Short mmCIF file of C-alpha atoms and ligand atoms in Angstrom, two decimals:
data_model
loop_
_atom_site.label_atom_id
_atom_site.label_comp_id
_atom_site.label_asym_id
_atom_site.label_seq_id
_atom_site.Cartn_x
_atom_site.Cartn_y
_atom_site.Cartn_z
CA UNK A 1 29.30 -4.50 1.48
CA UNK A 2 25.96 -6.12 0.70
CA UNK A 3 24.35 -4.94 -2.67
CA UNK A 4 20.65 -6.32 -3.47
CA UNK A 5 18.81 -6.05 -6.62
CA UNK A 6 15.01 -5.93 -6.00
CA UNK A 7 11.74 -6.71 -8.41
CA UNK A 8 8.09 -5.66 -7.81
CA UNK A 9 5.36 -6.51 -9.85
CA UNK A 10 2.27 -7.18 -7.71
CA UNK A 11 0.18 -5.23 -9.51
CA UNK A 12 0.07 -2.46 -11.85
CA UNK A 13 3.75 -1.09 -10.95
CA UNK A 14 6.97 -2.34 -12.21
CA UNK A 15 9.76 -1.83 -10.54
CA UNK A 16 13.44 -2.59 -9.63
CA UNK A 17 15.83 -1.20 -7.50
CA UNK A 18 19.39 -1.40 -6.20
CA UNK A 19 20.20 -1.02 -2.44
CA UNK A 20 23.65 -1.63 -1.01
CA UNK A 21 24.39 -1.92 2.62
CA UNK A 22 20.44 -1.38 3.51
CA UNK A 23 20.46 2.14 3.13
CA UNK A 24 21.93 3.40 0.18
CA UNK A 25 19.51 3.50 -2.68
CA UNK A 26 21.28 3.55 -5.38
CA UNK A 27 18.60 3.36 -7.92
CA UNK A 28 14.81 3.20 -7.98
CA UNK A 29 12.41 2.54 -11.02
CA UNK A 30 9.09 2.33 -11.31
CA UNK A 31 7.27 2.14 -14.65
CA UNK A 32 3.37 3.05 -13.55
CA UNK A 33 0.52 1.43 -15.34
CA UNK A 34 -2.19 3.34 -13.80
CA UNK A 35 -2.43 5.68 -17.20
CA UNK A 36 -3.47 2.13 -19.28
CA UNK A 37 -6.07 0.99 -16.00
CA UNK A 38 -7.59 4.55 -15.66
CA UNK A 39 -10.65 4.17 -18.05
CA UNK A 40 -11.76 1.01 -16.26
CA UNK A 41 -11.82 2.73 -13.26
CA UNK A 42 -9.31 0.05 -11.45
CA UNK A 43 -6.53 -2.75 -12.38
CA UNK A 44 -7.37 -4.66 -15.15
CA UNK A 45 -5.29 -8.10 -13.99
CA UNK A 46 -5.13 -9.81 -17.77
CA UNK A 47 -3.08 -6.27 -18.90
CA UNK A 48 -1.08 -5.71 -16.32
CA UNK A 49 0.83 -9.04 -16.68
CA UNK A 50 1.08 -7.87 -19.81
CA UNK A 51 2.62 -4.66 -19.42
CA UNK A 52 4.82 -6.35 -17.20
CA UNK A 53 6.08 -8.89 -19.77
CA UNK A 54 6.78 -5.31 -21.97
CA UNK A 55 8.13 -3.56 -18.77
CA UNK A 56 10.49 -6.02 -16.82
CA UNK A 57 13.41 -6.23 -18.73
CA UNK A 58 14.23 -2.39 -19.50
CA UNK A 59 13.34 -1.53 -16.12
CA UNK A 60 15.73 -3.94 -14.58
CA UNK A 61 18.63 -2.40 -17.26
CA UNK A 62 17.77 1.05 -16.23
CA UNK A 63 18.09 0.77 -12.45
CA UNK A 64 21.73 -0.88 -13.30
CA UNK A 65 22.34 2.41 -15.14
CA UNK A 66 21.24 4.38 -12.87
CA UNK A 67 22.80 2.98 -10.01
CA UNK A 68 26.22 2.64 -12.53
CA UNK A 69 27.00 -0.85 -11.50
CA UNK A 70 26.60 -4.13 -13.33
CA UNK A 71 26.05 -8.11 -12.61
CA UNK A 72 29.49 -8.76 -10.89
CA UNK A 73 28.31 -5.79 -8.10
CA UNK A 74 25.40 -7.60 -7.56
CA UNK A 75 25.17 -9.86 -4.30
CA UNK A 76 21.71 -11.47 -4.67
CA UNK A 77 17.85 -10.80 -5.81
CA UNK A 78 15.20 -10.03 -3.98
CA UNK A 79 11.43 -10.45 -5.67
CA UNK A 80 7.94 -10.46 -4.37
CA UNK A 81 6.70 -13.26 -4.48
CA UNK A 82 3.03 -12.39 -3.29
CA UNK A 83 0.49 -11.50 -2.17
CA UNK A 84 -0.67 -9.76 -5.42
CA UNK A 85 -2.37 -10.44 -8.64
CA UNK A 86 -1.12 -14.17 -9.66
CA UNK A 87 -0.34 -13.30 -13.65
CA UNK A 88 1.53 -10.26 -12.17
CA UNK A 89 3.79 -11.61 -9.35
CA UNK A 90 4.55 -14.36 -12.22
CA UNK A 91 6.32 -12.20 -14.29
CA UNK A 92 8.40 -10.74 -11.36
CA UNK A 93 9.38 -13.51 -9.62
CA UNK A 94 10.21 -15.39 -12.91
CA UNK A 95 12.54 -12.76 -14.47
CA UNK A 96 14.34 -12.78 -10.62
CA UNK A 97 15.04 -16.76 -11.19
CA UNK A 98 15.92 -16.58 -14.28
CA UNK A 99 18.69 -14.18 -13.60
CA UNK A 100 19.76 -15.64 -10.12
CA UNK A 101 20.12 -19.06 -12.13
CA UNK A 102 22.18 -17.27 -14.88
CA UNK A 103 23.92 -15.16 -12.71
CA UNK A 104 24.49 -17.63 -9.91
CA UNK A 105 23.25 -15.36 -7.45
CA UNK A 106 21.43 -16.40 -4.12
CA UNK A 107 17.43 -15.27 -4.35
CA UNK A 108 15.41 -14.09 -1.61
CA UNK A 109 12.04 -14.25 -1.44
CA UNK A 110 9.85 -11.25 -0.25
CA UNK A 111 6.30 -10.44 1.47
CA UNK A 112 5.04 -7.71 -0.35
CA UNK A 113 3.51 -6.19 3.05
CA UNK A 114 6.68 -6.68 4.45
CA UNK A 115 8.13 -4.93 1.79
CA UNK A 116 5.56 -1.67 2.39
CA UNK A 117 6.81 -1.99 6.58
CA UNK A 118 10.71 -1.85 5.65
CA UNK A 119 9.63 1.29 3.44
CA UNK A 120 10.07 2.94 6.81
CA UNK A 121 14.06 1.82 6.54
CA UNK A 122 14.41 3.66 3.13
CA UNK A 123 16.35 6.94 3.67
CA UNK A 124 14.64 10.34 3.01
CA UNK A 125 14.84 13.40 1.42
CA UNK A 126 16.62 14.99 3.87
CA UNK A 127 18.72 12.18 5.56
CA UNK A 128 20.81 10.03 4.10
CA UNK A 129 20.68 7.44 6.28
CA UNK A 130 17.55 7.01 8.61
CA UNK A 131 17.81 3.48 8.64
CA UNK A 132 18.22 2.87 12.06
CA UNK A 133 16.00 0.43 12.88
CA UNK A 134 12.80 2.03 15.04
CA UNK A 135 12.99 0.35 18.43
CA UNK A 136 11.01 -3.30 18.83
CA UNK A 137 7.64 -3.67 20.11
CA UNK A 138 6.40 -1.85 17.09
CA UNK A 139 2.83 -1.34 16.38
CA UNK A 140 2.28 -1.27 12.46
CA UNK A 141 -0.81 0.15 10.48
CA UNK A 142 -0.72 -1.12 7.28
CA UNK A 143 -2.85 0.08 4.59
CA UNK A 144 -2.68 -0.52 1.23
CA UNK A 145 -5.17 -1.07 -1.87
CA UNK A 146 -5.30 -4.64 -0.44
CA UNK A 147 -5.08 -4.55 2.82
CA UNK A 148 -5.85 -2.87 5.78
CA UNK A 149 -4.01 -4.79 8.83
CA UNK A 150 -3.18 -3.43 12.46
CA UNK A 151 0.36 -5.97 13.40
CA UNK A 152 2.30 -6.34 15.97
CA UNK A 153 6.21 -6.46 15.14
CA UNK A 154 8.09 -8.12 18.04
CA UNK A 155 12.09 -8.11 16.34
CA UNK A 156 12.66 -8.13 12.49
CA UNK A 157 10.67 -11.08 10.68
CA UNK A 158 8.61 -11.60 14.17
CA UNK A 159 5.06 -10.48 13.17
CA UNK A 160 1.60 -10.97 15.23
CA UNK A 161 -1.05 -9.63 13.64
CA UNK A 162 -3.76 -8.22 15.93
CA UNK A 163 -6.62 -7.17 13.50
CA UNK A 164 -7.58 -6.01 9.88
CA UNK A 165 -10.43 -4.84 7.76
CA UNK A 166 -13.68 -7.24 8.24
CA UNK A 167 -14.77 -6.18 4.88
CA UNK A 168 -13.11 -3.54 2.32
CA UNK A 169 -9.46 -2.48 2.31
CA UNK A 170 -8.90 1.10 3.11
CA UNK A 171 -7.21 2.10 -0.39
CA UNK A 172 -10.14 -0.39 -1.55
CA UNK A 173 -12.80 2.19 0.11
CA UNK A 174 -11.06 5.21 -1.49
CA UNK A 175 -11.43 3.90 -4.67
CA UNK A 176 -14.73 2.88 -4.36
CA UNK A 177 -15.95 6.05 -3.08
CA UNK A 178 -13.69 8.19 -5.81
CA UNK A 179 -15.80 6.24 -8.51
CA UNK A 180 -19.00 7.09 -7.35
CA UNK A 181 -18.44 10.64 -6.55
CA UNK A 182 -16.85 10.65 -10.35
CA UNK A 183 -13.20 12.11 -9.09
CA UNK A 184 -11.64 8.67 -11.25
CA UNK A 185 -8.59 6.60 -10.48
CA UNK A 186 -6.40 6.12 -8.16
CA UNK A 187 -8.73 7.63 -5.80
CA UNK A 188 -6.89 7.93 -2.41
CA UNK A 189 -4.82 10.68 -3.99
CA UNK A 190 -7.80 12.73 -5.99
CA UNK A 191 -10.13 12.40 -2.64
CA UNK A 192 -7.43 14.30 -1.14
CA UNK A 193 -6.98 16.72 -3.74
CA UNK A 194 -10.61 17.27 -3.80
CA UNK A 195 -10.91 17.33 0.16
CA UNK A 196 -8.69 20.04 0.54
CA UNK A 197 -11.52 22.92 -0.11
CA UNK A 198 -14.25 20.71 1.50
CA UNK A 199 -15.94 20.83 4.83
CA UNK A 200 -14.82 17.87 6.60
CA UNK A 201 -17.98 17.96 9.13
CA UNK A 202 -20.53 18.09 6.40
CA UNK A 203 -21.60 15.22 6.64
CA UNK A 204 -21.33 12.77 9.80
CA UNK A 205 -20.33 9.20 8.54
CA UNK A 206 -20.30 6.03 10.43
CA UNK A 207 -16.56 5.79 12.04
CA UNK A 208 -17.48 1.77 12.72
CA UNK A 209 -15.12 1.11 15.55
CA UNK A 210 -17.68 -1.13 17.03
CA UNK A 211 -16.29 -4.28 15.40
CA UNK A 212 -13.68 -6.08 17.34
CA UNK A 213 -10.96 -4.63 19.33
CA UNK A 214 -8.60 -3.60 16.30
CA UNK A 215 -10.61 -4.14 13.21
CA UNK A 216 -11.94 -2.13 10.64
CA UNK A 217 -15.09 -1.67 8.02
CA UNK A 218 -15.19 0.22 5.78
CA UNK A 219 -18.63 -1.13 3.83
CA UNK A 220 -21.34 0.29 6.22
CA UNK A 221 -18.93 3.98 5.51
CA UNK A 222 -19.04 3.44 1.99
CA UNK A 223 -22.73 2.54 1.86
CA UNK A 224 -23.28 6.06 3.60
CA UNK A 225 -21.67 7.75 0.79
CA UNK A 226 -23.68 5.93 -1.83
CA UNK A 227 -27.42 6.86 0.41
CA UNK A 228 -26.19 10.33 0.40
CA UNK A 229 -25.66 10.45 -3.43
CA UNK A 230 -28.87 8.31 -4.07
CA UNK A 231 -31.37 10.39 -1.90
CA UNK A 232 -29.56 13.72 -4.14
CA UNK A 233 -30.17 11.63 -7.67
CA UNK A 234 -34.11 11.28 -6.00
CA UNK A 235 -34.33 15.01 -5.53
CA UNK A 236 -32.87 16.08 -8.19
CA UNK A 237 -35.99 13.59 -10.71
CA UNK A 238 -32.72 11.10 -11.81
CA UNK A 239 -34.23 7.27 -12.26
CA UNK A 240 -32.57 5.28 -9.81
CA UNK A 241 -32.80 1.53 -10.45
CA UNK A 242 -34.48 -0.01 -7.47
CA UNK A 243 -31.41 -1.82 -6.12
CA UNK A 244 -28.81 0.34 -7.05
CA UNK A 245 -25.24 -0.49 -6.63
CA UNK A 246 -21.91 1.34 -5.54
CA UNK A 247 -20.36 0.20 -8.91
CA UNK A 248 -23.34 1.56 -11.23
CA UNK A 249 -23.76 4.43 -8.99
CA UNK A 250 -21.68 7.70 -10.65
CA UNK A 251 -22.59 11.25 -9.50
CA UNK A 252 -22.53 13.74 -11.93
CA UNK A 253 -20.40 16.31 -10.76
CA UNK A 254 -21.62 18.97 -12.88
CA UNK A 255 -25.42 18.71 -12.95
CA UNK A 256 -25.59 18.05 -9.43
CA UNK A 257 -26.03 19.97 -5.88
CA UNK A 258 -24.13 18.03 -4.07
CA UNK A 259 -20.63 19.44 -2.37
CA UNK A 260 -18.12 17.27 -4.15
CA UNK A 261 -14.99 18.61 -1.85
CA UNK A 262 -17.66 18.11 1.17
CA UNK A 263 -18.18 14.43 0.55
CA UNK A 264 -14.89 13.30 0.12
CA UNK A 265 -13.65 15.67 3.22
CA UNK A 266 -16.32 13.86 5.34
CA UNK A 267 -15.55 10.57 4.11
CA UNK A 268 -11.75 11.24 4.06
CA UNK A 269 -12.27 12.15 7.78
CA UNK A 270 -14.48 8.93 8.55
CA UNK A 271 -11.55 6.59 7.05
CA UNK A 272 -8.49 8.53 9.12
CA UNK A 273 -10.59 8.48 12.83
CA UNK A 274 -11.03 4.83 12.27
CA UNK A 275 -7.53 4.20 11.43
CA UNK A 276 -6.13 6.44 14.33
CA UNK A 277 -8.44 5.16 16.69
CA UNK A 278 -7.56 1.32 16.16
CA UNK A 279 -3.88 2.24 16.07
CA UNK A 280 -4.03 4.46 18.90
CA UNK A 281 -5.54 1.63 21.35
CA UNK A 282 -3.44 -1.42 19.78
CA UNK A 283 -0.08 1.40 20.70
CA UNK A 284 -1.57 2.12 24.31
CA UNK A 285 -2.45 -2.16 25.09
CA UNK A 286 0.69 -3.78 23.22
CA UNK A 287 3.39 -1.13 24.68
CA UNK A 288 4.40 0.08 21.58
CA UNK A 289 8.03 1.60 21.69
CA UNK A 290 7.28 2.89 18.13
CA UNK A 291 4.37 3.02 15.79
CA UNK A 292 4.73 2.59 11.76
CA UNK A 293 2.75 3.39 9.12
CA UNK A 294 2.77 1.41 5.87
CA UNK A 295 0.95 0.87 2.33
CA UNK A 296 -0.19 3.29 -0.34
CA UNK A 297 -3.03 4.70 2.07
CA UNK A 298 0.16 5.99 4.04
CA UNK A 299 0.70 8.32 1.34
CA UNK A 300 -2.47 10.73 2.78
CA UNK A 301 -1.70 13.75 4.78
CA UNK A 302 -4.71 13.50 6.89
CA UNK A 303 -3.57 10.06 8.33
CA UNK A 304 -0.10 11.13 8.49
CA UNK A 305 -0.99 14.48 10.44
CA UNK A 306 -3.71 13.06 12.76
CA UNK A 307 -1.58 9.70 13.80
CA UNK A 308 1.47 11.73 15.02
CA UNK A 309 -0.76 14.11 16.94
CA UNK A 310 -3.14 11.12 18.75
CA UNK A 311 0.15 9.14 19.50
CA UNK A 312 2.76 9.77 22.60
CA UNK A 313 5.32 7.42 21.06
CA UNK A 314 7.41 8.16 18.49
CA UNK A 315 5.57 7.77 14.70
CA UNK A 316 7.74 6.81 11.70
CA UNK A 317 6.01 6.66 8.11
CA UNK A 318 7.55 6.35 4.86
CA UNK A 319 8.91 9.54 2.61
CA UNK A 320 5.54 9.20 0.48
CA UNK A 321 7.17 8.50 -2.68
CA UNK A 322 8.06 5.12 -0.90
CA UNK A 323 4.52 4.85 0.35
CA UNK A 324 2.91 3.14 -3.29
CA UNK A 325 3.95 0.08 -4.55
CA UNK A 326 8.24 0.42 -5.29
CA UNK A 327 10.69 -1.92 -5.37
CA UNK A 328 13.24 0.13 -2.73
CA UNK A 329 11.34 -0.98 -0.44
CA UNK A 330 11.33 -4.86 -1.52
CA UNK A 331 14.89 -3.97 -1.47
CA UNK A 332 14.90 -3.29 2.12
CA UNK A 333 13.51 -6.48 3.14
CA UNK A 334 15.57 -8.05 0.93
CA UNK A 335 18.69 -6.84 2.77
CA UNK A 336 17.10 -7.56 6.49
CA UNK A 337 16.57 -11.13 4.86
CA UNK A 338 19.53 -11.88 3.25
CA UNK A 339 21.22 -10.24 6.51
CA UNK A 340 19.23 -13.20 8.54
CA UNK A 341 20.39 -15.78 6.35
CA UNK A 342 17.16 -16.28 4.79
CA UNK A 343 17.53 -17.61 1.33
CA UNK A 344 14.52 -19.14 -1.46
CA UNK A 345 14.93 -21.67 -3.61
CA UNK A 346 14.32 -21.71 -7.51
CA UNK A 347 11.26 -23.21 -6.65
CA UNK A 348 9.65 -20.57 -4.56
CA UNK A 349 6.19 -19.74 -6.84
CA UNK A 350 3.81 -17.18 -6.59
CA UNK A 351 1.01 -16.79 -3.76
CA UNK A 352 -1.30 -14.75 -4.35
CA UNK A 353 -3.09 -14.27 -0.91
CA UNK A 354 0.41 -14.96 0.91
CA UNK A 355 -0.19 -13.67 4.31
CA UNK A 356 2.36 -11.62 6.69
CA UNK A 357 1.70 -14.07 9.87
CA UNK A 358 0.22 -17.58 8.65
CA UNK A 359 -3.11 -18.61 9.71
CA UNK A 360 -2.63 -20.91 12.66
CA UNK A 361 -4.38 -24.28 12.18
O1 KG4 B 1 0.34 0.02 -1.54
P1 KG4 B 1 -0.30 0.37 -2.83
O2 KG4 B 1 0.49 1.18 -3.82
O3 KG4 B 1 -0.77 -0.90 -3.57
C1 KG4 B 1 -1.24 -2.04 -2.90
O4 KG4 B 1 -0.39 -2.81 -2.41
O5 KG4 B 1 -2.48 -2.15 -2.83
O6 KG4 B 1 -1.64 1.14 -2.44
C2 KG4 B 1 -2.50 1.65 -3.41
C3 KG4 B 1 -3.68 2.29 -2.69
C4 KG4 B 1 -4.79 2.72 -3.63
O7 KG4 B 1 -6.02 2.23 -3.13
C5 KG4 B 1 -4.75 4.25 -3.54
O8 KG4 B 1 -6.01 4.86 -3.73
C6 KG4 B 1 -4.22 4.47 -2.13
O9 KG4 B 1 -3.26 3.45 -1.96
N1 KG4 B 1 -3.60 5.78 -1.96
C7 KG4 B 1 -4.06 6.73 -1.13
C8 KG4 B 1 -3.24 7.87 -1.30
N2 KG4 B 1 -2.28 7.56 -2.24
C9 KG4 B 1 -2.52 6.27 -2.62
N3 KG4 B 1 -5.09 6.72 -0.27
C10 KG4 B 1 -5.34 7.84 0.44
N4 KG4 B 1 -4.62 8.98 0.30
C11 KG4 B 1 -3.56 9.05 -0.55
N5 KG4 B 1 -2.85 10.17 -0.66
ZN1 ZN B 2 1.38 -2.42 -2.10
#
């Protein structure tokens, strides 16, 4: 019986979480900061490390509770150790060495994107025990607030990565685009909200699936949002400064014409196609046996609905509770590590842009 601990703090979540044999999870807590980030519209990096110096320790407590075990149940620790805000991952990765030194317990470093693609090993509502692992060549979309990357996964810890966003992440474009159309923050879940009683062929955005084989952009979409809302402001007399910005540009909901639910449904719609599209040809070329979805973004119905039904091969995505930012998941990869022998030292530090497949030289 192998029973990991697991720490996340890459951004504005803190979390821990107890997993034993890779698929029971015993306990899972996540202490949100997005309630302290909402009125700057996004993550404000000097707080969160804060929060997280305020957070770790009685988050780490409760999941023991929860999961009713204590330190001599424990087998080892598993911590992000990037990528991720630096002042962040610092506070994560430091309370997991200081309590694998104390403890004596072997640490295990994790990729926080690998963390978001073993979210697909965590066990569901309605199963116990999915966890089989999908079958190898996988194709895996992962989206997040960070990053938007279409990899190939060739065995457990065997990554190629085939293409990503040129410019903007997709959760990045979400935001962006919530902001301006005033719907606040997080805005992959309140676009979708709002979407639901829009027209999603309002308006015909730029899908961008020109740029190489499977990447993305998401600025030229994003820009086509902000010229919609800009030639409104016009109409409707408002002074626009002469080179106005997407971060100074706000719609006001109320005084304006503009079809709130229709914008975000049409951009909402822009963002999925994209995503499908690229997925759907990297599946078809690589052979996929299975595709995965990963990352926060994950978390949207549209992308989850349209995937499965542009896809022949078998589609496995996260419960969407697991989708965000959790530490069950770092718990996951944790176990396939430890499983693989894979161990860190006390010196493994923080990188902040750590990538899933290193640049080759
Ligand atoms: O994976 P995550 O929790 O954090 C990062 O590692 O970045 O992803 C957060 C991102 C945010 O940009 C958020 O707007 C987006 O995921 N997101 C969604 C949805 N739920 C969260 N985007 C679209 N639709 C959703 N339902
Ligand atoms: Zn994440």
């Amino acid at each position: 019986m192998t029973t990991i601990l697991a720490i996340e703090s890459s951004c504005d979540e803190t979390a821990a979480a107890i997993l034993r044999d890779g698929r029971e999870l015993l306990a899972n807590v996540v202490a949100s900061q997005i309630e302290l980030h909402k009125e700057y519209g996004g993550v404000f990096p000097e707080m969160a490390s804060r929060q997280h110096i305020v957070a770790i320790t009685p988050v780490v407590r409760q999941a023991l509770e929860q999961a009713a075990l204590d330190w001599s149940d424990i087998d080892a620790i598993a911590a992000v150790h990037g990528p991720g805000l630096a002042g962040s991952l610092l506070v994560g990765l430091n309370a997991a060495k200081a309590l694998a030194y104390a403890r004596g317990l072997p640490l295990v470093g994790v990729n926080h994107l690998e963390a978001h693609i073993y979210a697909n090993w965590l066990p569901t509502a309605d199963r116990d025990a999915p966890t089989s692992t999908p079958p190898f060549p996988q194709v895996c979309l992962i989206v997040s607030g960070g990053h938007t990357d279409l990899v190939l996964v060739r065995d457990h810890h065997d990554y190629v990565r085939l293409g990503g966003t040129v410019d903007d992440a997709a959760g990045e474009a979400f935001d962006k685009v919530a902001r301006l159309l005033g719907l606040g923050y997080p805005g992959g879940p309140v676009i979708q909200k709002t979407a639901e009683s829009g027209d999603d062929s309002a308006f015909r955005f730029p899908r961008a699936l020109r740029v190489g084989d499977y990447d993305f952009s998401f600025s030229g979409l994003k820009t086509a949002v902000l010229r919609v809302v800009q030639e409104q402001q016009r109409q409707e007399g408002h002074a626009i400064a002469k080179e106005q910005k997407l971060s100074h540009a706000a719609i006001d909901a109320d005084s304006s014409d503009l079809s709130i639910p229709d914008l975000a449904a049409s951009f909402q719609a822009a963002v999925v196609d994209a995503l499908v599209a690229k997925t759907v040809a990297a599946a078809e070329d690589f052979g996929a046996a299975t595709v995965l979805l990963a990352g926060g973004v994950a978390a949207n119905t549209r992308l989850r609905q349209e995937i499965v039904k542009a896809l022949p091969v078998p589609v496995r995505m996260p419960p969407i509770r697991y989708c965000t930012d959790n530490a069950g998941m770092v718990a996951v990869a944790g176990h396939y590590r430890y499983l693989s022998g894979l161990r860190s030292g006390l010196d493994l530090d923080v990188v902040p842009n750590l990538k899933l497949v290193p640049d080759t030289p």
